[in-house]
Amino acid sequence: MKKQFIKIVLSCAVIAGGCTVTSCSKKSSSSKNVSRATGWKINAKEGGFQYNTDFKEQETAPGLVFVEGGTFTKGKVQDDVMHDWNNTATSQHVQSFYMDETEVTNVMYLEYLDYLKSVYPPENPKYANIYKGALPDTLVWRNRLGFNETMTNNYLRHPAYAEYPVVGVNWIQATQFAEWRTDRVNEVMLEREGYLAKDAKYQAATGEVAGTFSTEAYLNRPESVYNGQIDSLQGKMKKDSVNTYAKRSTGIIMPEYRLPTETEWEYAAQAQVGSREYNNYRGRKKYPWDGDYTRNGQRVGRGDQLANFKQGKGDYGGIAGWSDDGADITAQVMSYKPNDLGLYDMAGNVAEWVADVYRPIVDDEISDFNYYRGNIYMKTAIGEDGKVNILRDSVVYDTLPNGKVVAVNLPGEIKMVPVDEEETYLRTNFSASDNRGYRDGEPSSSRFFDRFSDEDDSENTKKMYDSPNHKVERDSLGKLIRQYDHSNNRTTLINDEVRVYKGGSWKDRAYWLDPAQRRYLPQYMATDYIGFRCAMSRVGSKSKTKNKTVRGKKAK
């Protein structure tokens, strides 16, 4: 009787408080705007913690296609007739990401050039080399014993070639285009969501507003964007003269456009999603399409070539009107069928730059998850005032080994510096800012590093890949000064500025159409057969919401 009385009293006390213990717990945990950690309100009008609780998933940014990640065999398991031995098969896992549907085209790159020309007029001595450094090298079409002047003069700018892949772009220029594209897309996103006024992006591009938009500057010091004039460009989210800025927690800012890693590119080119055959999964898939041949075996279009490549000596397109692949040089994008992921020209047309630094080996013992060689960890520079350092009007230029001058940064961007001992002390995952040469013969990764000599390097380090160390710079008058490395101890052309490019091109035989093939070129060089496409990381779930399941049930 006593126990029953206690139960009744407790129940009445809880009910008097407004709810049962069970219902209170359920209410606090089920409401998306109530913290499960503290019970406080989220996004309350009274203030407090603000967070986007309505975020569903990352939307697909302009030009991109979703690529769901997974496991695959990276590298070549077929005959290595070139005896490169640089793509031994390894098992890798790739996280989901996005990739450009097509290669970056001439008209896309011209938009970039026109923007630079408008915002940073070349006639201004301070900006003179920004536009010039971004220009593709149209002389890549020149041939000592060939008449290619038509492409030299017309390929980049003539509307007949507008939807053809851009070439003559080196690796550095490709990465800078991706950075520019990130900022322009995020301007669109912020305008759409009301954080920027309508057409604010055009006012900056036409010079009506001084300065420009940088994504990282906006996230770290939003008041500095547009050369400090962002107040006048606030959108409908600005209320009662109070500036409102988007943060990462709003979910509006898109991750950066970038070059795909070699692993991502190869995974996307194989497109195993369309075939679950065991041989394909184990790396036997020879081309981005099913089968061992370059011709279409289906009833519709039987016999047509499936890619744009060199079919034989002196044969760049087949016989006119018969057995023709439709192109002699590059072809208009989307001229051939896409692979099973919806990506065009992952074989043929142009080879493509990827992000990786080239080494003849893939060290899967260290990493079989998102493998990538090229990591350089940087952090934002903090000024004396304790705030992030914004490079207002200063432009830092670099002279490449071929004498070309490129801008390292654009005005309005954040100054970046390598991480130091404060970030690396007692870490187990990395100990230095620059990891491009990790486990390739440098002291921290080899018991036998003393067998390799590199006496001519200023830091006197010993590396396996000791390529010539030339020094090229320009004096105050712009005159080129070359200091060549005449050492007799150099044994390779491979260094940390040599990048991988993937896929065959209009100039290559069918052997190079295999997604596993890999070649390299110094990052400052350009050709008439290498282009690029951009990628973007996916944040959040591995798969799209419509395919996502929770404990065997489809997600709501």
CSV table of C-alpha atoms in Angstrom, one decimal, residues 28-479:
chain,number,residue,atom,x,y,z
A,28,SER,CA,13.4,17.4,-26.2
A,29,SER,CA,15.0,14.8,-28.4
A,30,SER,CA,12.5,14.9,-31.3
A,31,SER,CA,12.5,18.7,-31.9
A,32,LYS,CA,15.2,19.7,-34.3
A,33,ASN,CA,15.4,23.2,-32.8
A,34,VAL,CA,16.0,22.0,-29.3
A,35,SER,CA,19.5,20.9,-28.3
A,36,ARG,CA,19.9,17.2,-27.3
A,37,ALA,CA,23.0,18.2,-25.4
A,38,THR,CA,21.6,21.0,-23.2
A,39,GLY,CA,17.9,21.3,-23.8
A,40,TRP,CA,18.4,24.9,-25.0
A,41,LYS,CA,16.6,26.3,-28.0
A,42,ILE,CA,18.5,26.4,-31.3
A,43,ASN,CA,17.8,29.4,-33.6
A,44,ALA,CA,15.7,31.1,-31.0
A,45,LYS,CA,14.6,34.7,-31.6
A,46,GLU,CA,16.0,35.6,-28.2
A,47,GLY,CA,19.5,34.8,-29.5
A,48,GLY,CA,21.9,31.9,-28.5
A,49,PHE,CA,23.2,29.2,-30.8
A,50,GLN,CA,22.4,29.5,-34.5
A,51,TYR,CA,22.6,26.5,-36.8
A,52,ASN,CA,21.0,25.3,-40.0
A,53,THR,CA,18.8,22.5,-38.7
A,54,ASP,CA,16.9,22.2,-42.0
A,55,PHE,CA,20.0,21.1,-44.0
A,56,LYS,CA,19.3,18.0,-46.0
A,57,GLU,CA,22.3,17.4,-48.2
A,58,GLN,CA,24.9,19.1,-50.4
A,59,GLU,CA,23.4,20.3,-53.6
A,60,THR,CA,25.1,19.6,-56.9
A,61,ALA,CA,27.0,22.8,-57.9
A,62,PRO,CA,27.0,24.1,-61.5
A,63,GLY,CA,28.6,21.8,-64.1
A,64,LEU,CA,29.1,18.8,-61.8
A,65,VAL,CA,27.9,15.2,-61.6
A,66,PHE,CA,27.6,13.2,-58.4
A,67,VAL,CA,30.0,10.3,-58.1
A,68,GLU,CA,29.2,7.9,-55.3
A,69,GLY,CA,32.4,6.6,-53.6
A,70,GLY,CA,33.4,3.0,-53.1
A,71,THR,CA,36.2,0.4,-53.4
A,72,PHE,CA,38.0,-0.3,-56.6
A,73,THR,CA,41.3,-1.6,-58.0
A,74,LYS,CA,43.6,1.4,-58.9
A,75,GLY,CA,46.3,0.7,-61.4
A,76,LYS,CA,46.9,-1.6,-64.3
A,77,VAL,CA,46.7,-5.4,-64.2
A,78,GLN,CA,47.0,-6.0,-67.9
A,79,ASP,CA,50.3,-6.2,-69.9
A,80,ASP,CA,52.6,-3.2,-69.4
A,81,VAL,CA,54.0,-3.0,-72.9
A,82,MET,CA,55.7,0.4,-72.1
A,83,HIS,CA,57.5,-1.2,-69.1
A,84,ASP,CA,56.8,1.9,-67.0
A,85,TRP,CA,55.9,-0.2,-63.9
A,86,ASN,CA,54.4,3.0,-62.4
A,87,ASN,CA,50.8,1.8,-61.9
A,88,THR,CA,51.0,-1.4,-60.0
A,89,ALA,CA,47.5,-2.5,-59.0
A,90,THR,CA,46.4,-1.5,-55.5
A,91,SER,CA,43.0,-1.7,-53.7
A,92,GLN,CA,41.7,1.8,-52.8
A,93,HIS,CA,38.6,3.3,-51.4
A,94,VAL,CA,37.3,6.7,-52.6
A,95,GLN,CA,34.8,8.9,-50.8
A,96,SER,CA,31.9,10.3,-52.7
A,97,PHE,CA,32.6,13.5,-54.7
A,98,TYR,CA,31.5,15.5,-57.7
A,99,MET,CA,33.2,15.9,-61.0
A,100,ASP,CA,32.7,18.1,-64.1
A,101,GLU,CA,30.4,16.6,-66.7
A,102,THR,CA,32.8,17.6,-69.4
A,103,GLU,CA,36.3,19.0,-69.7
A,104,VAL,CA,36.6,22.8,-69.1
A,105,THR,CA,35.8,24.4,-72.5
A,106,ASN,CA,37.2,27.4,-74.3
A,107,VAL,CA,34.2,29.5,-73.6
A,108,MET,CA,34.3,28.6,-69.9
A,109,TYR,CA,38.0,29.6,-69.7
A,110,LEU,CA,37.3,32.8,-71.7
A,111,GLU,CA,34.8,33.8,-69.0
A,112,TYR,CA,37.6,33.6,-66.5
A,113,LEU,CA,39.9,35.7,-68.7
A,114,ASP,CA,37.3,38.4,-69.2
A,115,TYR,CA,36.7,38.6,-65.5
A,116,LEU,CA,40.4,39.0,-64.7
A,117,LYS,CA,40.7,41.6,-67.4
A,118,SER,CA,37.7,43.6,-66.1
A,119,VAL,CA,38.6,43.5,-62.4
A,120,TYR,CA,42.4,43.6,-62.7
A,121,PRO,CA,43.0,45.8,-65.9
A,122,PRO,CA,46.3,44.8,-67.5
A,123,GLU,CA,47.0,48.4,-68.3
A,124,ASN,CA,47.4,49.0,-64.5
A,125,PRO,CA,51.1,48.2,-63.8
A,126,LYS,CA,50.2,46.7,-60.5
A,127,TYR,CA,47.9,44.1,-62.2
A,128,ALA,CA,49.8,43.7,-65.5
A,129,ASN,CA,50.8,40.1,-65.0
A,130,ILE,CA,47.5,38.7,-63.5
A,131,TYR,CA,45.7,38.5,-66.9
A,132,LYS,CA,48.9,37.7,-68.8
A,133,GLY,CA,49.8,34.9,-66.5
A,134,ALA,CA,46.4,33.3,-66.9
A,135,LEU,CA,46.5,33.2,-70.7
A,136,PRO,CA,46.7,29.8,-72.3
A,137,ASP,CA,49.8,29.2,-74.5
A,138,THR,CA,48.3,29.1,-78.0
A,139,LEU,CA,51.8,28.4,-79.4
A,140,VAL,CA,51.4,24.8,-78.3
A,141,TRP,CA,49.8,24.2,-81.7
A,142,ARG,CA,52.9,25.2,-83.6
A,143,ASN,CA,54.8,22.5,-85.4
A,144,ARG,CA,58.2,22.7,-87.1
A,145,LEU,CA,57.0,20.7,-90.1
A,146,GLY,CA,53.3,21.2,-90.0
A,147,PHE,CA,50.7,23.9,-90.9
A,148,ASN,CA,48.8,24.5,-87.6
A,149,GLU,CA,48.5,28.3,-87.7
A,150,THR,CA,44.8,28.0,-88.0
A,151,MET,CA,44.6,26.5,-84.5
A,152,THR,CA,47.2,28.9,-83.1
A,153,ASN,CA,45.2,31.9,-84.2
A,154,ASN,CA,41.6,30.7,-83.7
A,155,TYR,CA,41.3,27.7,-81.4
A,156,LEU,CA,40.9,29.6,-78.1
A,157,ARG,CA,38.7,32.5,-79.1
A,158,HIS,CA,36.8,31.6,-82.3
A,159,PRO,CA,33.1,30.7,-81.6
A,160,ALA,CA,33.5,27.6,-83.8
A,161,TYR,CA,35.7,26.2,-81.0
A,162,ALA,CA,33.6,27.5,-78.1
A,163,GLU,CA,32.6,24.1,-76.8
A,164,TYR,CA,35.9,22.4,-77.4
A,165,PRO,CA,38.2,21.6,-74.4
A,166,VAL,CA,40.7,24.3,-73.6
A,167,VAL,CA,44.3,23.4,-74.1
A,168,GLY,CA,47.6,25.2,-73.6
A,169,VAL,CA,46.8,25.5,-69.9
A,170,ASN,CA,49.4,24.3,-67.4
A,171,TRP,CA,48.7,22.7,-64.1
A,172,ILE,CA,49.2,26.0,-62.1
A,173,GLN,CA,46.7,27.9,-64.4
A,174,ALA,CA,44.2,25.0,-64.0
A,175,THR,CA,44.3,25.2,-60.2
A,176,GLN,CA,43.9,29.0,-60.3
A,177,PHE,CA,40.9,28.7,-62.5
A,178,ALA,CA,39.3,26.3,-60.0
A,179,GLU,CA,39.9,28.8,-57.2
A,180,TRP,CA,38.3,31.6,-59.2
A,181,ARG,CA,35.3,29.4,-60.0
A,182,THR,CA,34.8,28.6,-56.4
A,183,ASP,CA,34.4,32.3,-55.5
A,184,ARG,CA,32.1,33.0,-58.4
A,185,VAL,CA,29.8,30.1,-57.6
A,186,ASN,CA,29.6,31.1,-53.9
A,187,GLU,CA,28.7,34.6,-54.9
A,188,VAL,CA,25.7,33.1,-56.7
A,189,MET,CA,24.7,31.0,-53.7
A,190,LEU,CA,24.9,34.0,-51.3
A,191,GLU,CA,22.9,36.1,-53.7
A,192,ARG,CA,20.2,33.4,-54.1
A,193,GLU,CA,19.9,33.1,-50.3
A,194,GLY,CA,19.7,36.8,-49.7
A,195,TYR,CA,23.1,37.4,-48.1
A,196,LEU,CA,24.2,39.5,-51.1
A,197,ALA,CA,22.2,42.0,-53.1
A,198,LYS,CA,20.9,41.0,-56.5
A,199,ASP,CA,23.6,41.5,-59.2
A,200,ALA,CA,26.2,42.4,-56.6
A,201,LYS,CA,28.6,40.1,-58.4
A,202,TYR,CA,28.2,42.0,-61.7
A,203,GLN,CA,28.9,45.3,-60.0
A,204,ALA,CA,32.3,44.0,-58.9
A,205,ALA,CA,33.0,42.5,-62.3
A,206,THR,CA,32.3,45.7,-64.1
A,207,GLY,CA,34.3,47.9,-61.7
A,208,GLU,CA,31.3,49.7,-60.1
A,209,VAL,CA,32.4,48.3,-56.8
A,210,ALA,CA,36.1,48.2,-56.0
A,211,GLY,CA,37.6,44.9,-55.0
A,212,THR,CA,36.2,41.4,-55.4
A,213,PHE,CA,34.8,38.4,-53.5
A,214,SER,CA,36.9,35.7,-51.9
A,215,THR,CA,35.2,32.7,-50.2
A,216,GLU,CA,37.8,32.2,-47.5
A,217,ALA,CA,38.0,36.0,-46.8
A,218,TYR,CA,34.2,36.1,-46.5
A,219,LEU,CA,34.2,33.2,-44.0
A,220,ASN,CA,37.0,34.6,-41.9
A,221,ARG,CA,36.6,38.4,-42.2
A,222,PRO,CA,33.4,39.1,-44.1
A,223,GLU,CA,33.6,42.9,-43.5
A,224,SER,CA,36.8,42.9,-45.7
A,225,VAL,CA,35.1,41.5,-48.8
A,226,TYR,CA,34.7,43.8,-51.9
A,227,ASN,CA,37.5,45.9,-50.5
A,228,GLY,CA,35.5,46.6,-47.4
A,229,GLN,CA,32.3,47.8,-49.2
A,230,ILE,CA,30.2,44.7,-48.5
A,231,ASP,CA,27.8,46.8,-46.3
A,232,SER,CA,26.3,48.4,-49.4
A,233,LEU,CA,25.9,45.0,-51.1
A,234,GLN,CA,24.0,43.2,-48.3
A,235,GLY,CA,20.9,41.3,-49.4
A,236,LYS,CA,17.5,40.9,-47.8
A,237,MET,CA,19.0,39.0,-44.8
A,238,LYS,CA,20.3,42.3,-43.5
A,239,LYS,CA,17.7,43.7,-41.0
A,240,ASP,CA,17.6,46.9,-39.0
A,241,SER,CA,21.0,48.1,-40.2
A,242,VAL,CA,22.6,44.9,-38.8
A,243,ASN,CA,24.9,43.0,-41.1
A,244,THR,CA,24.1,39.3,-41.4
A,245,TYR,CA,26.8,37.1,-42.9
A,246,ALA,CA,26.6,33.4,-43.9
A,247,LYS,CA,28.9,31.0,-42.1
A,248,ARG,CA,29.9,27.4,-42.7
A,249,SER,CA,27.2,26.4,-40.3
A,250,THR,CA,24.5,27.8,-42.6
A,251,GLY,CA,25.3,25.2,-45.2
A,252,ILE,CA,25.2,27.7,-48.1
A,253,ILE,CA,28.9,28.0,-48.8
A,254,MET,CA,30.0,25.3,-51.3
A,255,PRO,CA,33.2,23.4,-50.9
A,256,GLU,CA,36.0,24.5,-53.2
A,257,TYR,CA,36.3,23.5,-56.9
A,258,ARG,CA,39.7,21.8,-57.4
A,259,LEU,CA,41.5,19.4,-59.6
A,260,PRO,CA,40.5,15.8,-59.0
A,261,THR,CA,43.0,13.5,-57.3
A,262,GLU,CA,44.4,10.8,-59.5
A,263,THR,CA,42.5,8.2,-57.5
A,264,GLU,CA,39.2,10.1,-58.0
A,265,TRP,CA,39.8,10.6,-61.7
A,266,GLU,CA,40.6,6.9,-62.3
A,267,TYR,CA,37.6,5.7,-60.2
A,268,ALA,CA,35.3,8.1,-62.1
A,269,ALA,CA,36.7,7.0,-65.5
A,270,GLN,CA,36.2,3.3,-64.8
A,271,ALA,CA,32.5,4.0,-63.8
A,272,GLN,CA,32.0,0.5,-62.3
A,273,VAL,CA,28.5,1.5,-61.2
A,274,GLY,CA,27.2,0.3,-64.6
A,275,SER,CA,28.7,-3.1,-64.3
A,276,ARG,CA,29.0,-5.4,-61.3
A,277,GLU,CA,31.1,-8.1,-63.1
A,278,TYR,CA,33.8,-9.5,-60.9
A,279,ASN,CA,36.5,-8.9,-63.5
A,280,ASN,CA,35.7,-5.2,-63.7
A,281,TYR,CA,35.7,-4.8,-60.0
A,282,ARG,CA,39.2,-6.4,-59.8
A,283,GLY,CA,40.6,-3.9,-62.4
A,284,ARG,CA,40.0,-5.8,-65.6
A,285,LYS,CA,38.0,-3.0,-67.2
A,286,LYS,CA,40.1,-1.8,-70.0
A,287,TYR,CA,38.1,1.3,-71.0
A,288,PRO,CA,35.5,3.6,-69.5
A,289,TRP,CA,33.0,1.5,-71.5
A,290,ASP,CA,32.4,-2.2,-71.3
A,291,GLY,CA,34.4,-4.4,-73.7
A,292,ASP,CA,37.9,-4.7,-75.1
A,293,TYR,CA,37.4,-2.7,-78.2
A,294,THR,CA,37.2,1.0,-79.1
A,295,ARG,CA,34.2,0.5,-81.5
A,296,ASN,CA,30.5,0.4,-80.7
A,297,GLY,CA,29.2,-3.2,-80.7
A,298,GLN,CA,25.6,-2.3,-80.1
A,299,ARG,CA,23.0,-2.4,-82.9
A,300,VAL,CA,22.5,1.3,-83.0
A,301,GLY,CA,25.8,3.0,-84.2
A,302,ARG,CA,27.5,-0.4,-84.6
A,303,GLY,CA,31.2,0.1,-85.6
A,304,ASP,CA,31.4,3.8,-84.6
A,305,GLN,CA,34.4,4.8,-82.6
A,306,LEU,CA,33.6,5.4,-78.9
A,307,ALA,CA,36.3,8.1,-78.3
A,308,ASN,CA,38.5,10.6,-80.1
A,309,PHE,CA,42.0,9.2,-80.5
A,310,LYS,CA,44.8,8.5,-83.0
A,311,GLN,CA,44.0,5.3,-84.8
A,312,GLY,CA,47.3,4.8,-86.4
A,313,LYS,CA,50.3,6.5,-87.9
A,314,GLY,CA,49.0,9.5,-89.9
A,315,ASP,CA,45.5,8.5,-89.0
A,316,TYR,CA,43.8,11.0,-86.6
A,317,GLY,CA,40.2,10.4,-87.7
A,318,GLY,CA,39.8,7.6,-90.2
A,319,ILE,CA,38.7,7.7,-93.8
A,320,ALA,CA,36.5,10.7,-94.6
A,321,GLY,CA,32.8,9.6,-94.6
A,322,TRP,CA,33.7,6.1,-93.5
A,323,SER,CA,35.1,4.8,-90.2
A,324,ASP,CA,35.5,8.4,-89.1
A,325,ASP,CA,35.6,9.3,-85.4
A,326,GLY,CA,34.4,12.8,-86.2
A,327,ALA,CA,37.5,14.7,-85.3
A,328,ASP,CA,41.1,15.2,-86.4
A,329,ILE,CA,42.2,17.4,-83.5
A,330,THR,CA,40.0,17.8,-80.4
A,331,ALA,CA,36.2,17.3,-80.7
A,332,GLN,CA,33.3,19.3,-79.3
A,333,VAL,CA,32.5,18.1,-75.7
A,334,MET,CA,29.6,15.6,-75.5
A,335,SER,CA,30.3,14.3,-79.1
A,336,TYR,CA,30.6,10.8,-77.7
A,337,LYS,CA,28.5,8.8,-75.3
A,338,PRO,CA,29.1,9.4,-71.6
A,339,ASN,CA,30.2,6.6,-69.3
A,340,ASP,CA,27.8,5.1,-66.8
A,341,LEU,CA,28.3,8.0,-64.4
A,342,GLY,CA,27.3,10.5,-67.0
A,343,LEU,CA,30.8,11.8,-67.6
A,344,TYR,CA,31.9,12.7,-71.1
A,345,ASP,CA,35.3,12.1,-72.7
A,346,MET,CA,37.0,10.3,-69.8
A,347,ALA,CA,38.9,8.6,-72.6
A,348,GLY,CA,40.2,10.5,-75.6
A,349,ASN,CA,39.7,14.1,-76.8
A,350,VAL,CA,42.3,15.6,-74.3
A,351,ALA,CA,44.3,14.1,-71.5
A,352,GLU,CA,43.6,15.8,-68.2
A,353,TRP,CA,45.6,17.2,-65.3
A,354,VAL,CA,45.0,15.8,-61.9
A,355,ALA,CA,46.1,17.1,-58.5
A,356,ASP,CA,48.8,14.6,-57.7
A,357,VAL,CA,52.6,15.0,-57.6
A,358,TYR,CA,54.1,12.2,-59.7
A,359,ARG,CA,56.0,9.3,-58.2
A,360,PRO,CA,56.5,5.9,-59.9
A,361,ILE,CA,54.9,4.1,-57.0
A,362,VAL,CA,51.7,4.2,-55.1
A,363,ASP,CA,52.3,3.6,-51.4
A,364,ASP,CA,49.1,1.9,-50.4
A,365,GLU,CA,50.7,0.6,-47.2
A,366,ILE,CA,50.4,4.1,-45.8
A,367,SER,CA,47.0,5.0,-47.2
A,368,ASP,CA,44.4,3.0,-49.1
A,369,PHE,CA,41.7,5.7,-48.4
A,370,ASN,CA,41.4,8.7,-50.7
A,371,TYR,CA,45.1,8.2,-51.7
A,372,TYR,CA,46.7,11.4,-52.8
A,373,ARG,CA,50.3,12.6,-53.1
A,374,GLY,CA,50.6,16.3,-52.9
A,375,ASN,CA,49.4,17.4,-49.4
A,376,ILE,CA,50.7,20.7,-48.3
A,377,TYR,CA,49.1,21.8,-45.0
A,378,MET,CA,48.6,25.6,-44.8
A,379,LYS,CA,47.0,27.9,-42.3
A,380,THR,CA,45.7,31.4,-42.4
A,381,ALA,CA,48.2,34.1,-41.4
A,382,ILE,CA,47.2,36.1,-38.3
A,383,GLY,CA,48.1,39.8,-38.2
A,384,GLU,CA,49.3,41.8,-35.2
A,385,ASP,CA,45.7,42.8,-34.5
A,386,GLY,CA,44.9,39.1,-34.0
A,387,LYS,CA,42.7,39.0,-37.1
A,388,VAL,CA,43.2,37.0,-40.3
A,389,ASN,CA,45.6,38.8,-42.6
A,390,ILE,CA,43.9,40.0,-45.8
A,391,LEU,CA,46.0,40.9,-48.8
A,392,ARG,CA,44.4,44.1,-49.8
A,393,ASP,CA,46.2,45.5,-52.8
A,394,SER,CA,49.4,43.5,-52.7
A,395,VAL,CA,50.0,40.9,-55.5
A,396,VAL,CA,52.7,38.3,-55.2
A,397,TYR,CA,54.1,37.1,-58.4
A,398,ASP,CA,56.2,34.0,-59.2
A,399,THR,CA,58.5,33.4,-62.1
A,400,LEU,CA,58.1,29.9,-63.4
A,401,PRO,CA,61.1,27.9,-64.8
A,402,ASN,CA,59.9,28.6,-68.4
A,403,GLY,CA,60.0,32.4,-67.7
A,404,LYS,CA,56.2,32.8,-67.4
A,405,VAL,CA,55.1,35.1,-64.6
A,406,VAL,CA,52.0,34.1,-62.7
A,407,ALA,CA,50.1,35.7,-59.7
A,408,VAL,CA,50.4,33.6,-56.5
A,409,ASN,CA,47.5,35.5,-55.0
A,410,LEU,CA,44.8,38.0,-56.0
A,411,PRO,CA,44.0,41.1,-54.0
A,412,GLY,CA,41.4,40.5,-51.3
A,413,GLU,CA,42.5,36.9,-50.6
A,414,ILE,CA,43.7,35.6,-47.3
A,415,LYS,CA,47.4,35.2,-46.7
A,416,MET,CA,48.3,31.5,-46.2
A,417,VAL,CA,51.4,30.3,-44.4
A,418,PRO,CA,52.7,26.7,-43.7
A,419,VAL,CA,51.8,25.1,-40.4
A,420,ASP,CA,54.5,25.2,-37.8
A,421,GLU,CA,55.6,23.4,-34.7
A,422,GLU,CA,52.5,24.5,-32.8
A,423,GLU,CA,50.3,22.4,-35.1
A,424,THR,CA,52.7,19.5,-35.7
A,425,TYR,CA,54.0,19.0,-32.1
A,426,LEU,CA,53.4,15.4,-30.9
A,427,ARG,CA,51.1,14.6,-33.8
A,428,THR,CA,51.1,11.0,-35.2
A,429,ASN,CA,49.4,11.8,-38.5
A,430,PHE,CA,51.9,14.3,-39.9
A,431,SER,CA,55.0,16.2,-38.8
A,432,ALA,CA,55.6,18.7,-41.5
A,433,SER,CA,53.7,21.1,-43.7
A,434,ASP,CA,54.9,19.8,-47.0
A,435,ASN,CA,54.3,16.1,-47.5
A,436,ARG,CA,54.8,15.8,-51.3
A,437,GLY,CA,58.0,13.8,-50.9
A,438,TYR,CA,56.9,11.6,-48.0
A,439,ARG,CA,58.3,8.0,-48.1
A,440,ASP,CA,60.2,8.5,-51.3
A,441,GLY,CA,63.8,8.4,-49.9
A,442,GLU,CA,63.8,11.4,-47.6
A,443,PRO,CA,65.4,10.9,-44.1
A,444,SER,CA,62.2,10.3,-42.1
A,445,SER,CA,61.1,7.4,-44.2
A,446,SER,CA,64.1,5.4,-45.3
A,447,ARG,CA,66.8,3.5,-43.5
A,448,PHE,CA,69.1,3.9,-46.5
A,449,PHE,CA,68.7,7.6,-47.2
A,450,ASP,CA,72.4,8.2,-46.8
A,451,ARG,CA,73.0,6.3,-50.1
A,452,PHE,CA,71.3,9.1,-52.0
A,453,SER,CA,73.2,12.4,-52.4
A,454,ASP,CA,71.9,15.9,-53.1
A,455,GLU,CA,74.8,18.1,-52.2
A,456,ASP,CA,73.6,21.0,-54.4
A,457,ASP,CA,70.4,21.6,-52.6
A,458,SER,CA,70.5,24.6,-50.2
A,459,GLU,CA,68.9,22.6,-47.3
A,460,ASN,CA,71.4,19.8,-47.9
A,461,THR,CA,68.7,17.1,-47.6
A,462,LYS,CA,69.1,13.7,-49.2
A,463,LYS,CA,66.3,12.6,-51.6
A,464,MET,CA,65.8,9.7,-54.0
A,465,TYR,CA,64.4,12.1,-56.7
A,466,ASP,CA,67.2,14.6,-57.2
A,467,SER,CA,66.2,16.4,-60.4
A,468,PRO,CA,68.1,19.4,-61.7
A,469,ASN,CA,67.6,22.5,-59.5
A,470,HIS,CA,67.5,25.4,-62.0
A,471,LYS,CA,66.8,29.0,-60.8
A,472,VAL,CA,64.9,31.3,-63.0
A,473,GLU,CA,63.8,34.8,-62.1
A,474,ARG,CA,63.2,38.3,-63.5
A,475,ASP,CA,65.0,41.4,-62.4
A,476,SER,CA,63.4,44.8,-61.7
A,477,LEU,CA,63.3,45.6,-65.4
A,478,GLY,CA,61.6,42.3,-66.3
A,479,LYS,CA,64.8,40.8,-67.8
